[in-house]
Amino acid sequence: MEGNSGGVGGGGSGSGAGGGGGSGGGGGGNDVELMCKTLQVEHKLFYFDLKENPRGRYLKISEKTSATRSTIIVPFSGISWFLELFNYYVNNSADDQDLFSKELQLDTKVFYFDIGENRRGRFLK
């Protein structure tokens, strides 16, 4: 998910809003937490919360540093596509200098995946 610095940001218009067409979305009082996992990478914490509400299931991914917290909501129908995109970047990052930015549209949301690089290494944003 992360090279040496960046990570899952709040980027893309899918940030923090629920999708349409029966897809889940965050923020409701009727949300039930089905599973949650936490991952620490260097100084960042990543939270993966699978939740369900009357509109359906969704995955809430949050990145927390000491100063900021960014969250995206992924409709349940898009979780496998997210995994495919993460695998694309992870499996090709070490040997491929020409990784491409990708765009994923799910319902009314558009997620952008961009590769960045700085003095600490490559990262997905």
Short mmCIF file of N, CA and C in Angstrom, two decimals:
data_model
loop_
_atom_site.label_atom_id
_atom_site.label_comp_id
_atom_site.label_asym_id
_atom_site.label_seq_id
_atom_site.Cartn_x
_atom_site.Cartn_y
_atom_site.Cartn_z
N MET A 1 0.80 -1.16 0.00
CA MET A 1 0.00 0.00 0.00
C MET A 1 0.86 1.24 0.00
N GLU A 2 2.04 1.15 0.52
CA GLU A 2 2.85 2.33 0.66
C GLU A 2 4.29 1.96 0.38
N GLY A 3 4.97 2.84 -0.35
CA GLY A 3 6.39 2.64 -0.59
C GLY A 3 7.13 2.94 0.69
N ASN A 4 7.68 4.14 0.79
CA ASN A 4 8.36 4.51 2.01
C ASN A 4 7.76 5.73 2.68
N SER A 5 6.89 6.43 1.99
CA SER A 5 6.34 7.61 2.63
C SER A 5 4.84 7.72 2.45
N GLY A 6 4.30 8.16 1.37
CA GLY A 6 2.88 8.49 1.23
C GLY A 6 1.95 7.39 1.65
N GLY A 7 0.77 7.34 1.11
CA GLY A 7 -0.14 6.28 1.50
C GLY A 7 -1.53 6.52 0.96
N VAL A 8 -2.46 5.91 1.60
CA VAL A 8 -3.85 6.04 1.18
C VAL A 8 -4.33 7.40 1.66
N GLY A 9 -4.47 8.32 0.76
CA GLY A 9 -4.91 9.66 1.13
C GLY A 9 -6.39 9.81 0.98
N GLY A 10 -6.86 10.96 1.27
CA GLY A 10 -8.27 11.26 1.10
C GLY A 10 -8.56 11.70 -0.32
N GLY A 11 -7.66 11.42 -1.25
CA GLY A 11 -7.80 11.90 -2.62
C GLY A 11 -8.96 11.28 -3.35
N GLY A 12 -9.33 11.92 -4.41
CA GLY A 12 -10.43 11.42 -5.22
C GLY A 12 -11.74 11.99 -4.73
N SER A 13 -12.70 12.03 -5.62
CA SER A 13 -13.98 12.59 -5.23
C SER A 13 -14.77 11.63 -4.37
N GLY A 14 -14.23 10.45 -4.13
CA GLY A 14 -14.92 9.48 -3.30
C GLY A 14 -14.68 9.70 -1.82
N SER A 15 -13.97 10.72 -1.47
CA SER A 15 -13.60 10.97 -0.11
C SER A 15 -14.78 11.23 0.81
N GLY A 16 -15.01 10.33 1.74
CA GLY A 16 -15.94 10.57 2.81
C GLY A 16 -17.42 10.59 2.47
N ALA A 17 -17.80 10.31 1.26
CA ALA A 17 -19.22 10.35 0.91
C ALA A 17 -19.69 8.98 0.50
N GLY A 18 -20.95 8.71 0.68
CA GLY A 18 -21.49 7.42 0.30
C GLY A 18 -21.76 7.34 -1.18
N GLY A 19 -21.66 6.16 -1.75
CA GLY A 19 -21.96 5.95 -3.16
C GLY A 19 -23.44 5.72 -3.36
N GLY A 20 -23.87 5.77 -4.59
CA GLY A 20 -25.28 5.56 -4.89
C GLY A 20 -25.54 4.14 -5.31
N GLY A 21 -26.74 3.88 -5.75
CA GLY A 21 -27.06 2.57 -6.31
C GLY A 21 -26.96 1.43 -5.33
N GLY A 22 -27.34 1.65 -4.08
CA GLY A 22 -27.32 0.57 -3.10
C GLY A 22 -25.99 0.37 -2.43
N SER A 23 -24.99 1.16 -2.79
CA SER A 23 -23.68 1.03 -2.17
C SER A 23 -23.70 1.70 -0.82
N GLY A 24 -22.82 1.26 0.05
CA GLY A 24 -22.77 1.83 1.38
C GLY A 24 -22.11 3.17 1.41
N GLY A 25 -22.22 3.82 2.52
CA GLY A 25 -21.57 5.10 2.73
C GLY A 25 -21.46 5.35 4.21
N GLY A 26 -20.50 6.16 4.59
CA GLY A 26 -20.27 6.38 5.99
C GLY A 26 -21.12 7.49 6.57
N GLY A 27 -20.98 7.65 7.86
CA GLY A 27 -21.57 8.79 8.52
C GLY A 27 -22.93 8.56 9.16
N GLY A 28 -23.56 7.44 8.95
CA GLY A 28 -24.90 7.24 9.49
C GLY A 28 -24.88 6.66 10.88
N GLY A 29 -25.94 6.92 11.63
CA GLY A 29 -26.04 6.38 12.96
C GLY A 29 -26.44 4.92 12.97
N ASN A 30 -26.88 4.39 11.84
CA ASN A 30 -27.31 2.99 11.75
C ASN A 30 -26.19 2.06 11.30
N ASP A 31 -24.96 2.55 11.21
CA ASP A 31 -23.85 1.75 10.71
C ASP A 31 -23.43 0.70 11.74
N VAL A 32 -23.25 -0.52 11.27
CA VAL A 32 -22.81 -1.62 12.11
C VAL A 32 -21.40 -1.99 11.68
N GLU A 33 -20.49 -2.07 12.65
CA GLU A 33 -19.11 -2.44 12.35
C GLU A 33 -19.00 -3.95 12.29
N LEU A 34 -18.59 -4.48 11.13
CA LEU A 34 -18.49 -5.92 10.94
C LEU A 34 -17.09 -6.44 11.23
N MET A 35 -16.08 -5.64 10.90
CA MET A 35 -14.70 -6.04 11.13
C MET A 35 -13.84 -4.79 11.09
N CYS A 36 -12.79 -4.77 11.90
CA CYS A 36 -11.85 -3.67 11.78
C CYS A 36 -10.44 -4.17 12.03
N LYS A 37 -9.52 -3.64 11.25
CA LYS A 37 -8.10 -3.99 11.34
C LYS A 37 -7.30 -2.71 11.33
N THR A 38 -6.17 -2.73 12.03
CA THR A 38 -5.27 -1.59 12.08
C THR A 38 -3.90 -2.03 11.61
N LEU A 39 -3.26 -1.17 10.83
CA LEU A 39 -1.93 -1.45 10.30
C LEU A 39 -1.05 -0.24 10.55
N GLN A 40 0.13 -0.46 11.15
CA GLN A 40 1.07 0.63 11.35
C GLN A 40 2.21 0.49 10.36
N VAL A 41 2.47 1.56 9.61
CA VAL A 41 3.58 1.61 8.67
C VAL A 41 4.35 2.88 8.99
N GLU A 42 5.58 2.69 9.45
CA GLU A 42 6.41 3.80 9.91
C GLU A 42 5.64 4.62 10.93
N HIS A 43 5.42 5.90 10.70
CA HIS A 43 4.75 6.76 11.68
C HIS A 43 3.25 6.92 11.41
N LYS A 44 2.71 6.14 10.49
CA LYS A 44 1.29 6.27 10.13
C LYS A 44 0.49 5.06 10.58
N LEU A 45 -0.76 5.31 10.91
CA LEU A 45 -1.70 4.24 11.23
C LEU A 45 -2.76 4.20 10.14
N PHE A 46 -3.07 2.99 9.68
CA PHE A 46 -4.13 2.79 8.70
C PHE A 46 -5.22 1.95 9.36
N TYR A 47 -6.45 2.41 9.22
CA TYR A 47 -7.61 1.70 9.78
C TYR A 47 -8.47 1.21 8.62
N PHE A 48 -8.84 -0.06 8.67
CA PHE A 48 -9.71 -0.67 7.68
C PHE A 48 -10.95 -1.16 8.41
N ASP A 49 -12.07 -0.51 8.18
CA ASP A 49 -13.32 -0.84 8.88
C ASP A 49 -14.36 -1.27 7.86
N LEU A 50 -14.77 -2.53 7.95
CA LEU A 50 -15.87 -3.03 7.12
C LEU A 50 -17.15 -2.77 7.89
N LYS A 51 -18.06 -2.01 7.28
CA LYS A 51 -19.29 -1.61 7.96
C LYS A 51 -20.49 -1.91 7.08
N GLU A 52 -21.65 -1.85 7.72
CA GLU A 52 -22.90 -2.07 7.00
C GLU A 52 -23.95 -1.10 7.53
N ASN A 53 -24.76 -0.58 6.62
CA ASN A 53 -25.89 0.26 6.99
C ASN A 53 -27.06 -0.13 6.09
N PRO A 54 -28.20 0.51 6.20
CA PRO A 54 -29.35 0.11 5.38
C PRO A 54 -29.09 0.16 3.87
N ARG A 55 -28.10 0.94 3.43
CA ARG A 55 -27.79 1.02 2.00
C ARG A 55 -26.84 -0.08 1.53
N GLY A 56 -26.20 -0.79 2.45
CA GLY A 56 -25.29 -1.88 2.07
C GLY A 56 -24.00 -1.84 2.85
N ARG A 57 -23.08 -2.70 2.43
CA ARG A 57 -21.76 -2.78 3.07
C ARG A 57 -20.78 -1.85 2.37
N TYR A 58 -19.78 -1.42 3.15
CA TYR A 58 -18.73 -0.57 2.59
C TYR A 58 -17.47 -0.71 3.44
N LEU A 59 -16.34 -0.34 2.83
CA LEU A 59 -15.06 -0.36 3.52
C LEU A 59 -14.62 1.08 3.74
N LYS A 60 -14.37 1.40 4.99
CA LYS A 60 -13.87 2.73 5.35
C LYS A 60 -12.37 2.59 5.60
N ILE A 61 -11.57 3.31 4.82
CA ILE A 61 -10.11 3.27 4.96
C ILE A 61 -9.65 4.63 5.45
N SER A 62 -8.96 4.65 6.59
CA SER A 62 -8.47 5.91 7.15
C SER A 62 -6.97 5.83 7.34
N GLU A 63 -6.31 6.95 7.09
CA GLU A 63 -4.88 7.09 7.32
C GLU A 63 -4.72 8.18 8.37
N LYS A 64 -3.97 7.88 9.44
CA LYS A 64 -3.80 8.85 10.50
C LYS A 64 -2.32 9.06 10.77
N THR A 65 -1.92 10.32 10.72
CA THR A 65 -0.58 10.70 11.14
C THR A 65 -0.74 11.50 12.43
N SER A 66 0.35 12.03 12.94
CA SER A 66 0.25 12.81 14.17
C SER A 66 -0.55 14.09 13.96
N ALA A 67 -0.64 14.56 12.71
CA ALA A 67 -1.31 15.84 12.47
C ALA A 67 -2.61 15.73 11.68
N THR A 68 -2.79 14.69 10.90
CA THR A 68 -3.96 14.64 10.01
C THR A 68 -4.60 13.26 10.01
N ARG A 69 -5.83 13.25 9.54
CA ARG A 69 -6.55 11.99 9.31
C ARG A 69 -7.30 12.14 7.99
N SER A 70 -7.08 11.19 7.08
CA SER A 70 -7.75 11.19 5.78
C SER A 70 -8.55 9.90 5.67
N THR A 71 -9.75 9.99 5.11
CA THR A 71 -10.63 8.84 5.02
C THR A 71 -11.25 8.74 3.64
N ILE A 72 -11.36 7.52 3.14
CA ILE A 72 -12.14 7.27 1.93
C ILE A 72 -13.12 6.15 2.23
N ILE A 73 -14.24 6.17 1.54
CA ILE A 73 -15.27 5.15 1.67
C ILE A 73 -15.34 4.40 0.35
N VAL A 74 -15.18 3.08 0.40
CA VAL A 74 -15.22 2.24 -0.80
C VAL A 74 -16.49 1.40 -0.76
N PRO A 75 -17.36 1.55 -1.75
CA PRO A 75 -18.55 0.69 -1.80
C PRO A 75 -18.14 -0.78 -1.86
N PHE A 76 -18.95 -1.65 -1.30
CA PHE A 76 -18.63 -3.08 -1.24
C PHE A 76 -18.33 -3.64 -2.63
N SER A 77 -19.06 -3.17 -3.64
CA SER A 77 -18.87 -3.68 -5.00
C SER A 77 -17.50 -3.34 -5.56
N GLY A 78 -16.78 -2.39 -4.96
CA GLY A 78 -15.48 -1.98 -5.48
C GLY A 78 -14.28 -2.50 -4.72
N ILE A 79 -14.50 -3.24 -3.66
CA ILE A 79 -13.37 -3.70 -2.84
C ILE A 79 -12.43 -4.58 -3.65
N SER A 80 -12.94 -5.51 -4.44
CA SER A 80 -12.06 -6.39 -5.22
C SER A 80 -11.28 -5.59 -6.27
N TRP A 81 -11.88 -4.55 -6.84
CA TRP A 81 -11.17 -3.70 -7.80
C TRP A 81 -10.05 -2.94 -7.10
N PHE A 82 -10.29 -2.47 -5.89
CA PHE A 82 -9.25 -1.81 -5.12
C PHE A 82 -8.08 -2.77 -4.90
N LEU A 83 -8.38 -4.00 -4.53
CA LEU A 83 -7.31 -4.98 -4.31
C LEU A 83 -6.50 -5.21 -5.58
N GLU A 84 -7.17 -5.31 -6.72
CA GLU A 84 -6.46 -5.49 -7.99
C GLU A 84 -5.53 -4.32 -8.27
N LEU A 85 -6.00 -3.10 -8.02
CA LEU A 85 -5.16 -1.93 -8.24
C LEU A 85 -3.98 -1.89 -7.28
N PHE A 86 -4.21 -2.19 -6.01
CA PHE A 86 -3.10 -2.24 -5.06
C PHE A 86 -2.08 -3.28 -5.50
N ASN A 87 -2.54 -4.46 -5.90
CA ASN A 87 -1.63 -5.50 -6.36
C ASN A 87 -0.85 -5.06 -7.59
N TYR A 88 -1.48 -4.34 -8.50
CA TYR A 88 -0.79 -3.82 -9.68
C TYR A 88 0.40 -2.96 -9.26
N TYR A 89 0.18 -2.04 -8.33
CA TYR A 89 1.25 -1.15 -7.91
C TYR A 89 2.30 -1.88 -7.07
N VAL A 90 1.89 -2.76 -6.19
CA VAL A 90 2.84 -3.48 -5.35
C VAL A 90 3.71 -4.42 -6.18
N ASN A 91 3.11 -5.18 -7.07
CA ASN A 91 3.84 -6.18 -7.85
C ASN A 91 4.70 -5.58 -8.94
N ASN A 92 4.46 -4.36 -9.34
CA ASN A 92 5.23 -3.75 -10.42
C ASN A 92 6.12 -2.61 -9.96
N SER A 93 6.04 -2.21 -8.71
CA SER A 93 6.75 -1.00 -8.29
C SER A 93 8.26 -1.17 -8.24
N ALA A 94 8.76 -2.33 -7.88
CA ALA A 94 10.20 -2.50 -7.71
C ALA A 94 10.94 -2.51 -9.04
N ASP A 95 10.33 -3.04 -10.09
CA ASP A 95 11.06 -3.23 -11.34
C ASP A 95 10.56 -2.37 -12.49
N ASP A 96 9.55 -1.56 -12.28
CA ASP A 96 8.95 -0.82 -13.39
C ASP A 96 8.98 0.68 -13.09
N GLN A 97 9.75 1.41 -13.88
CA GLN A 97 9.83 2.86 -13.71
C GLN A 97 8.64 3.58 -14.35
N ASP A 98 7.88 2.89 -15.19
CA ASP A 98 6.80 3.53 -15.94
C ASP A 98 5.42 3.10 -15.48
N LEU A 99 5.20 3.05 -14.19
CA LEU A 99 3.86 2.74 -13.69
C LEU A 99 2.93 3.90 -14.03
N PHE A 100 1.71 3.56 -14.36
CA PHE A 100 0.77 4.58 -14.79
C PHE A 100 -0.22 4.91 -13.68
N SER A 101 -0.66 6.15 -13.69
CA SER A 101 -1.77 6.54 -12.82
C SER A 101 -3.02 5.86 -13.35
N LYS A 102 -3.92 5.52 -12.44
CA LYS A 102 -5.15 4.85 -12.84
C LYS A 102 -6.34 5.54 -12.20
N GLU A 103 -7.48 5.33 -12.81
CA GLU A 103 -8.73 5.92 -12.35
C GLU A 103 -9.77 4.81 -12.25
N LEU A 104 -10.53 4.80 -11.18
CA LEU A 104 -11.55 3.79 -10.96
C LEU A 104 -12.87 4.48 -10.65
N GLN A 105 -13.89 4.22 -11.46
CA GLN A 105 -15.20 4.80 -11.20
C GLN A 105 -16.12 3.72 -10.65
N LEU A 106 -16.71 3.99 -9.49
CA LEU A 106 -17.67 3.10 -8.84
C LEU A 106 -18.91 3.91 -8.51
N ASP A 107 -20.00 3.55 -9.11
CA ASP A 107 -21.24 4.29 -8.89
C ASP A 107 -21.00 5.77 -9.18
N THR A 108 -21.21 6.62 -8.21
CA THR A 108 -21.04 8.05 -8.41
C THR A 108 -19.67 8.54 -7.96
N LYS A 109 -18.78 7.64 -7.55
CA LYS A 109 -17.47 8.02 -7.05
C LYS A 109 -16.41 7.76 -8.11
N VAL A 110 -15.36 8.58 -8.09
CA VAL A 110 -14.20 8.35 -8.92
C VAL A 110 -12.99 8.37 -8.00
N PHE A 111 -12.18 7.31 -8.04
CA PHE A 111 -10.98 7.21 -7.24
C PHE A 111 -9.78 7.35 -8.17
N TYR A 112 -8.79 8.14 -7.76
CA TYR A 112 -7.58 8.34 -8.54
C TYR A 112 -6.41 7.71 -7.80
N PHE A 113 -5.61 6.95 -8.53
CA PHE A 113 -4.42 6.30 -7.98
C PHE A 113 -3.22 6.87 -8.71
N ASP A 114 -2.35 7.54 -7.99
CA ASP A 114 -1.16 8.14 -8.58
C ASP A 114 0.08 7.67 -7.84
N ILE A 115 1.15 7.46 -8.60
CA ILE A 115 2.44 7.11 -8.02
C ILE A 115 3.22 8.39 -7.81
N GLY A 116 3.80 8.53 -6.64
CA GLY A 116 4.65 9.67 -6.34
C GLY A 116 6.01 9.17 -5.88
N GLU A 117 6.95 10.06 -5.87
CA GLU A 117 8.29 9.69 -5.43
C GLU A 117 8.94 10.92 -4.81
N ASN A 118 9.63 10.71 -3.71
CA ASN A 118 10.41 11.77 -3.10
C ASN A 118 11.70 11.17 -2.55
N ARG A 119 12.42 11.93 -1.74
CA ARG A 119 13.73 11.45 -1.26
C ARG A 119 13.62 10.20 -0.39
N ARG A 120 12.42 9.93 0.16
CA ARG A 120 12.25 8.75 1.01
C ARG A 120 11.79 7.52 0.25
N GLY A 121 11.40 7.67 -1.02
CA GLY A 121 11.00 6.50 -1.81
C GLY A 121 9.75 6.76 -2.62
N ARG A 122 9.19 5.67 -3.16
CA ARG A 122 7.97 5.74 -3.96
C ARG A 122 6.76 5.49 -3.08
N PHE A 123 5.63 6.08 -3.47
CA PHE A 123 4.41 5.91 -2.70
C PHE A 123 3.20 6.02 -3.60
N LEU A 124 2.10 5.47 -3.12
CA LEU A 124 0.82 5.53 -3.81
C LEU A 124 -0.03 6.59 -3.14
N LYS A 125 -0.56 7.50 -3.94
CA LYS A 125 -1.42 8.55 -3.35
C LYS A 125 -2.73 8.61 -4.09
#
